[in-house]
Short mmCIF file of C-alpha atoms and ligand atoms in Angstrom, two decimals:
data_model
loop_
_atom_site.label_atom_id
_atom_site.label_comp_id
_atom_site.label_asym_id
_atom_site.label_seq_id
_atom_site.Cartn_x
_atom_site.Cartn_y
_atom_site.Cartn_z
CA UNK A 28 -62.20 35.74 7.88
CA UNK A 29 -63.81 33.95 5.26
CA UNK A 30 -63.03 30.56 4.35
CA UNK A 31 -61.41 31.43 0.96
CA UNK A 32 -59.32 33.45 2.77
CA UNK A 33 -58.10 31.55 5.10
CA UNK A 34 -57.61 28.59 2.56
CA UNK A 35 -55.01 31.35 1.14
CA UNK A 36 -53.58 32.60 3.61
CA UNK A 37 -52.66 29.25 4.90
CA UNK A 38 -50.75 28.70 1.36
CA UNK A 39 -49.24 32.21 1.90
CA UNK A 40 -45.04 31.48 2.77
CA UNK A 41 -44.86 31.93 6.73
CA UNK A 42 -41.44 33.38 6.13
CA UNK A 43 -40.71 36.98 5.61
CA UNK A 44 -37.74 37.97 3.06
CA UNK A 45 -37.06 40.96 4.93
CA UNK A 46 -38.19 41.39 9.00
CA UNK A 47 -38.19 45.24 10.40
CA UNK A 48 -37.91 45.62 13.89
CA UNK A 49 -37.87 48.57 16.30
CA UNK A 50 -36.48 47.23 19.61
CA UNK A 51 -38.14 48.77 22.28
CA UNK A 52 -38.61 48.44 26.22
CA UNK A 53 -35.11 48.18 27.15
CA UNK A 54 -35.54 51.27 29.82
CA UNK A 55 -39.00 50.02 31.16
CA UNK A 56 -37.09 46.40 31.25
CA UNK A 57 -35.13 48.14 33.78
CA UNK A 58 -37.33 49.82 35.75
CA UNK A 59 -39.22 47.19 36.56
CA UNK A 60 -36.59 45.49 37.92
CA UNK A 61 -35.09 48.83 39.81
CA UNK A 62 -32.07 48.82 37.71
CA UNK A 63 -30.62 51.87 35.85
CA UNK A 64 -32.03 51.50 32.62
CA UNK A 65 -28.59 51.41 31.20
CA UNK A 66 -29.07 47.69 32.22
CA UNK A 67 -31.94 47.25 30.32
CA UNK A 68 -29.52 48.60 27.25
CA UNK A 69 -26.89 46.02 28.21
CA UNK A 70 -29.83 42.96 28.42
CA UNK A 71 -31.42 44.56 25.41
CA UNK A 72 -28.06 44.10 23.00
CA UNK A 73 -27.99 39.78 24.46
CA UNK A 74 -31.79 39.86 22.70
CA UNK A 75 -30.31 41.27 19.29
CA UNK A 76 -27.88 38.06 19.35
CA UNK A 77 -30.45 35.80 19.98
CA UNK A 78 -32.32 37.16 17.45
CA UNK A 79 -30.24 37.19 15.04
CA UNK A 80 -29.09 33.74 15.40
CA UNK A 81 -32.94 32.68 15.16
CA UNK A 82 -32.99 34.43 12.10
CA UNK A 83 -29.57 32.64 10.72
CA UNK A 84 -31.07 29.31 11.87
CA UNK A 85 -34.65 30.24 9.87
CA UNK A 86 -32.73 31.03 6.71
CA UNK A 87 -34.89 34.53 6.75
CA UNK A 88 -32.86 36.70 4.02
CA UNK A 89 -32.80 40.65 5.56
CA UNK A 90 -33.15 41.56 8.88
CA UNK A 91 -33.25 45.81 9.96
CA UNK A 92 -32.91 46.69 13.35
CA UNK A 93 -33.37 50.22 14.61
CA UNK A 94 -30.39 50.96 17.41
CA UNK A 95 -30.58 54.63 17.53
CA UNK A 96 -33.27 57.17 15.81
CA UNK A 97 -32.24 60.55 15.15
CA UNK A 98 -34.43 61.77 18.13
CA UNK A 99 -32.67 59.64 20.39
CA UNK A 100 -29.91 62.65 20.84
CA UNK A 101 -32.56 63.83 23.00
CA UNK A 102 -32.23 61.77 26.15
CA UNK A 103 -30.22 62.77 29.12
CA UNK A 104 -26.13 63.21 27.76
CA UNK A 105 -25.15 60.14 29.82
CA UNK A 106 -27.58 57.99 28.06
CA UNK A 107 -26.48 58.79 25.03
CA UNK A 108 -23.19 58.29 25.81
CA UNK A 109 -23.40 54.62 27.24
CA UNK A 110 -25.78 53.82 24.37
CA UNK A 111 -22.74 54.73 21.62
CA UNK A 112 -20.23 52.95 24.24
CA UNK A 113 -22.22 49.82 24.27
CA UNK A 114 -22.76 49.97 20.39
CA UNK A 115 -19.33 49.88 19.88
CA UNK A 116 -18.05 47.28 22.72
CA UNK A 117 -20.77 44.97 21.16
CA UNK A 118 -19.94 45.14 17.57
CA UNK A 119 -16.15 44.66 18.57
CA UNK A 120 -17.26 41.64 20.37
CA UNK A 121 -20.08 40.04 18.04
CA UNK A 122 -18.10 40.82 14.14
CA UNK A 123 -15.86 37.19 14.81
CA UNK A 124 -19.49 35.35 15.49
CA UNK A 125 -21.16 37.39 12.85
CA UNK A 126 -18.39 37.06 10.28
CA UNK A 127 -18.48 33.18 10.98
CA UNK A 128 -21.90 32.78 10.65
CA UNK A 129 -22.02 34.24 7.26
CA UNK A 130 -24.15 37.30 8.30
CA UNK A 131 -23.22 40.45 6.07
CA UNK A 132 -23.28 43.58 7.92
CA UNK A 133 -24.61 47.09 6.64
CA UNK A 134 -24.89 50.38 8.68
CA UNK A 135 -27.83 52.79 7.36
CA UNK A 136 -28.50 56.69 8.67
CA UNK A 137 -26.49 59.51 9.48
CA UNK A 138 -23.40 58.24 10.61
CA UNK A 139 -21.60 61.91 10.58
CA UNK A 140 -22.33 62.98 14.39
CA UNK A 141 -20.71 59.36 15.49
CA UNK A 142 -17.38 59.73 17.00
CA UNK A 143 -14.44 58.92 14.48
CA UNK A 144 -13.67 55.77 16.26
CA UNK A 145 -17.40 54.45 15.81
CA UNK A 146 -17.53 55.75 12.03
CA UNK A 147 -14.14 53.47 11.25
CA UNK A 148 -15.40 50.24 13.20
CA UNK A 149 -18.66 50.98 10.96
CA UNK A 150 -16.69 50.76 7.63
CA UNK A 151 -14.45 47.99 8.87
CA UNK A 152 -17.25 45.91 9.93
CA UNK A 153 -19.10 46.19 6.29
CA UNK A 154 -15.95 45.77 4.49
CA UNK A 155 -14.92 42.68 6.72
CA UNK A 156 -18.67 40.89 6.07
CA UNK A 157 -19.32 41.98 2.54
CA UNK A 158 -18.91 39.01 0.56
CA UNK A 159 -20.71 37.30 3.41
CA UNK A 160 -24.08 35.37 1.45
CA UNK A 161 -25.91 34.33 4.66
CA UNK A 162 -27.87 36.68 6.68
CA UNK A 163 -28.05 40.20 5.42
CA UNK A 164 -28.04 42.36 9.28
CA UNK A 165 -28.74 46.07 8.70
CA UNK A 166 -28.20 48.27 11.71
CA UNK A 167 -30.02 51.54 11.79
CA UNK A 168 -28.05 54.46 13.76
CA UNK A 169 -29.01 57.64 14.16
CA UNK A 170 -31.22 57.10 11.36
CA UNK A 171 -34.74 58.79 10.74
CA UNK A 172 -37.32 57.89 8.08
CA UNK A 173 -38.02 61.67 7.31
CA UNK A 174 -33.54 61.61 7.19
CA UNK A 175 -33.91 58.70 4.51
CA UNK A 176 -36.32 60.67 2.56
CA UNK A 177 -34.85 63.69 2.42
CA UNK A 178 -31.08 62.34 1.97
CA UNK A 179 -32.67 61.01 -1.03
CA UNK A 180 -34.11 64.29 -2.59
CA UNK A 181 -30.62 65.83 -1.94
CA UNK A 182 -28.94 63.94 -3.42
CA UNK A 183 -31.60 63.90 -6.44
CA UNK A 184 -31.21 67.69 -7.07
CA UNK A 185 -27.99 67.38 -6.75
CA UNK A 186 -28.37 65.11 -10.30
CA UNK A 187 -30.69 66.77 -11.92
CA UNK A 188 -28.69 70.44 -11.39
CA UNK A 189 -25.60 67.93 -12.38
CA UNK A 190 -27.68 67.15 -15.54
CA UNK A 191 -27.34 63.33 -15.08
CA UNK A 192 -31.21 63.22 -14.33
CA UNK A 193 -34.15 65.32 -15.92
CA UNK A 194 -37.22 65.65 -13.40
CA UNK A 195 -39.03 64.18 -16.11
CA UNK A 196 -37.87 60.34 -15.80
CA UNK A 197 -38.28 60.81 -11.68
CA UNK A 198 -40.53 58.02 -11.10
CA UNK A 199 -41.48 56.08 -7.75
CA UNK A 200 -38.88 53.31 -8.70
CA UNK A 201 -36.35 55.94 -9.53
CA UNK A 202 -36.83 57.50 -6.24
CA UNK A 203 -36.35 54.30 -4.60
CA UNK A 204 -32.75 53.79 -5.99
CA UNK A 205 -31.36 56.88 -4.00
CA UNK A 206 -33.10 55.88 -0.57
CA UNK A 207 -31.75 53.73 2.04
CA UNK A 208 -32.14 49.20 1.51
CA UNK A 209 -32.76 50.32 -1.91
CA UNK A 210 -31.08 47.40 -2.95
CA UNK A 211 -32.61 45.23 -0.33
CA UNK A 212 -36.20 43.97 -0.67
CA UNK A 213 -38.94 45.76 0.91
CA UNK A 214 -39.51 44.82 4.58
CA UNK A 215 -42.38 42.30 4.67
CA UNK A 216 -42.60 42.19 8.66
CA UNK A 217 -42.35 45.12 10.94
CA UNK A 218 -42.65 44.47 14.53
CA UNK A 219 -42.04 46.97 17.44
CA UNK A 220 -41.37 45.11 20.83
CA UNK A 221 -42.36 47.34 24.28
CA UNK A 222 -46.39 48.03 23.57
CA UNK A 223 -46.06 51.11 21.65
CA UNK A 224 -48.18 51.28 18.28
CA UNK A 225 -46.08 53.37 16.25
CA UNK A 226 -43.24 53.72 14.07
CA UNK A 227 -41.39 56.45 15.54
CA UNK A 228 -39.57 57.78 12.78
CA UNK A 229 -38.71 54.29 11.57
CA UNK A 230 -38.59 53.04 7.59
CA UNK A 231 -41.29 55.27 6.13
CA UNK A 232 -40.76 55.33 2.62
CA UNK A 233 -39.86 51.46 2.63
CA UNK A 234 -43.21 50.41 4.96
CA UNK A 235 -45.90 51.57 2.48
CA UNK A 236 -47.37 48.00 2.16
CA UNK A 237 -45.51 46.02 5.33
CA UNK A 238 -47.38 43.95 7.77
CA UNK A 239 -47.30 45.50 11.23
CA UNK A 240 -46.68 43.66 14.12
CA UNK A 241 -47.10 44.62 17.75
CA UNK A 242 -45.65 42.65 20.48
CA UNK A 243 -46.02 43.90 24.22
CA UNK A 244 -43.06 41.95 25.28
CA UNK A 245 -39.91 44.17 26.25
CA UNK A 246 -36.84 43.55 24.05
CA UNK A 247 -34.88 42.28 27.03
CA UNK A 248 -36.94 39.53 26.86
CA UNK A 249 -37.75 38.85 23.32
CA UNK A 250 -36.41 35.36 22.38
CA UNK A 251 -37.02 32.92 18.82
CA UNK A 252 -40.56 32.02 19.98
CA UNK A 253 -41.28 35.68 20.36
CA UNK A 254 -39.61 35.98 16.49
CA UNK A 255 -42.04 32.53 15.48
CA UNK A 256 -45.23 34.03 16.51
CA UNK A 257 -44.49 37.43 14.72
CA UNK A 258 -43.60 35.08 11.71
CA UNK A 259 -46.50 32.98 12.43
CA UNK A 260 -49.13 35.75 12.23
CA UNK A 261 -47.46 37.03 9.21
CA UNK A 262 -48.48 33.76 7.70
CA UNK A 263 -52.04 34.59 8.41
CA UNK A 264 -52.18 37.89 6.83
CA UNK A 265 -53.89 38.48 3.13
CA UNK A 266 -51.46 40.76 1.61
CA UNK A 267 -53.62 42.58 -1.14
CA UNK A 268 -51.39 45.22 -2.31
CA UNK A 269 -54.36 47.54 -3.41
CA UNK A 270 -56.41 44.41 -5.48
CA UNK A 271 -59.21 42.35 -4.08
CA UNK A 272 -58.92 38.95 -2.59
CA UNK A 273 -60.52 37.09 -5.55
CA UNK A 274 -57.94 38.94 -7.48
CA UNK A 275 -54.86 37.83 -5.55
CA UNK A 276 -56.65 34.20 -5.26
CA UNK A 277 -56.80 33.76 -9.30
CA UNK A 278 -52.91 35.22 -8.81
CA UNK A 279 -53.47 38.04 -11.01
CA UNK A 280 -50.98 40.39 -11.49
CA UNK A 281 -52.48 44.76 -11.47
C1 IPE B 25 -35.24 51.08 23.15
O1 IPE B 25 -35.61 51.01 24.49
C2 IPE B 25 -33.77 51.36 22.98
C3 IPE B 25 -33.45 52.65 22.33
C4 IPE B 25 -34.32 53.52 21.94
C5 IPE B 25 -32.05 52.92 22.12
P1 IPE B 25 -36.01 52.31 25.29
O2 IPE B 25 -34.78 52.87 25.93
O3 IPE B 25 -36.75 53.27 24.44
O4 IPE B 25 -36.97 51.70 26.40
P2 IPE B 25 -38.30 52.35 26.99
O5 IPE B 25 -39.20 52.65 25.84
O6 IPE B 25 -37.88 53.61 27.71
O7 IPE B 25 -38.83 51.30 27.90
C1 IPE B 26 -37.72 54.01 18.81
O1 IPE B 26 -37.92 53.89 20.18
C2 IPE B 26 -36.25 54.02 18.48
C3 IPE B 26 -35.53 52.79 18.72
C4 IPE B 26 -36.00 51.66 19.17
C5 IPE B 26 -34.12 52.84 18.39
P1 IPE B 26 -38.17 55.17 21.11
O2 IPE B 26 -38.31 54.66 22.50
O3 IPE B 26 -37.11 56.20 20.89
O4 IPE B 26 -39.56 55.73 20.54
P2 IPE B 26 -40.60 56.75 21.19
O5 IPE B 26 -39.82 57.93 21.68
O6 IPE B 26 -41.29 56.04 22.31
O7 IPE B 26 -41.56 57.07 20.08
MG1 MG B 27 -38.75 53.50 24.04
#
């Protein structure tokens, strides 16, 4: 890194508006510890309140975590089936803590194949936090990036065949307003816990310029110090969006 860079990068804000993260390990958590790795689920939802304290206590606006991907269905039936129990037992236990600590809640994916039970405690939970101004916690359930997409382009035809929209004024912005976090900035800081390097069906549309973040700790054990370095490194990046350095060092604007 050049020393003009780094001079920047050091003036860069450490903290992200909006962190990403894709919460993985829980199962090899487990395994190492010759547990079922329904355990590692259990251990795995105690790291989502830590983490979302640490992000309460560091004032960082948006926080996404991915729960459940819509390839998820395809793990053993039993699985499944603790994963949606212990989704529901936690947010019946956490909304009192999250509703005091000013965090507003906000489901995003396909929330159709959840059970009715789950799909009410969804819409209670939003509708109990949303004039919450803290910490903006959006859960993503049986959610897909390729879903998001194509959610979006449904319910874009469904417009223009409506005659509310002509396919002329479809821009990228005007795309963006029928995905997912559309009102939400754009995820600065993505980081997947567990080792993997890849985004698994993730955000896809909303990553296109997000710093990626690898961690090789399992999501059991991820902690605030984990969530500092992550934030730390993201400090240290040079975000060009497409111009050169010099550019973003005189601050223009493309
Ligand atoms: C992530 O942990 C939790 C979910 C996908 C629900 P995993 O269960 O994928 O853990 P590993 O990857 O098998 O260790
Ligand atoms: C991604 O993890 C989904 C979640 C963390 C909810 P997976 O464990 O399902 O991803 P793959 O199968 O290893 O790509
Ligand atoms: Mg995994």
């Amino acid at each position: 890194m050049s020393n003009d860079v780094q001079a920047l990068s050091s003036t860069s804000d450490w903290r992200p508006r909006h962190v990403a993260i894709v919460m993985d390990g829980n199962g090899r958590w487990a395994q190492q510890r010759s547990l079922p790795r329904t355990a590692g689920h259990r251990e795995g939802a105690k790291a989502v309140r830590r983490v979302v304290e640490a992000c309460v206590e560091r004032n960082i606006p948006v926080l996404t975590l991915f729960a459940f991907s819509s390839e998820n269905w395809r793990r053993p039936r039993r699985e499944v089936e603790i994963l949606m129990n212990l989704f529901l037992t936690t947010l019946r236990s956490e909304i009192r803590r999250l509703d005091v600590a000013n965090v507003r809640l906000r489901f995003i994916g396909d929330h159709g194949a959840f059970s009715p039970t789950l799909r009410d405690y969804i819409t209670k939970a939003e509708k109990r936090t949303m004039r919450n101004t803290g910490l903006t916690l959006v859960i993503a359930a049986n959610y897909g990036g390729r879903w998001d997409i194509l959610q979006a382009a449904r319910r874009i035809a469904e417009d223009v065949a409506a005659g509310r929209l002509s396919p002329n004024d479809l821009t990228t912005e005007f795309y963006h307003r029928y995905t997912c976090l559309a009102d939400l900035p754009e995820p600065d800081l993505f980081i997947r816990t567990g080792g993997e390097q890849r985004i698994s069906n993730f955000l896809l549309w909303q990553l296109a310029y997000t710093e990626l973040y690898f961690s090789e700790r399992l999501w059991p054990d991820y902690d605030a110090g984990d969530l500092d370095a992550a934030c730390a490194a993201f400090a240290n990046r040079l975000r060009r969006f497409g111009q050169t350095s010099e550019q973003v060092a005189r601050g223009d604007h493309a």
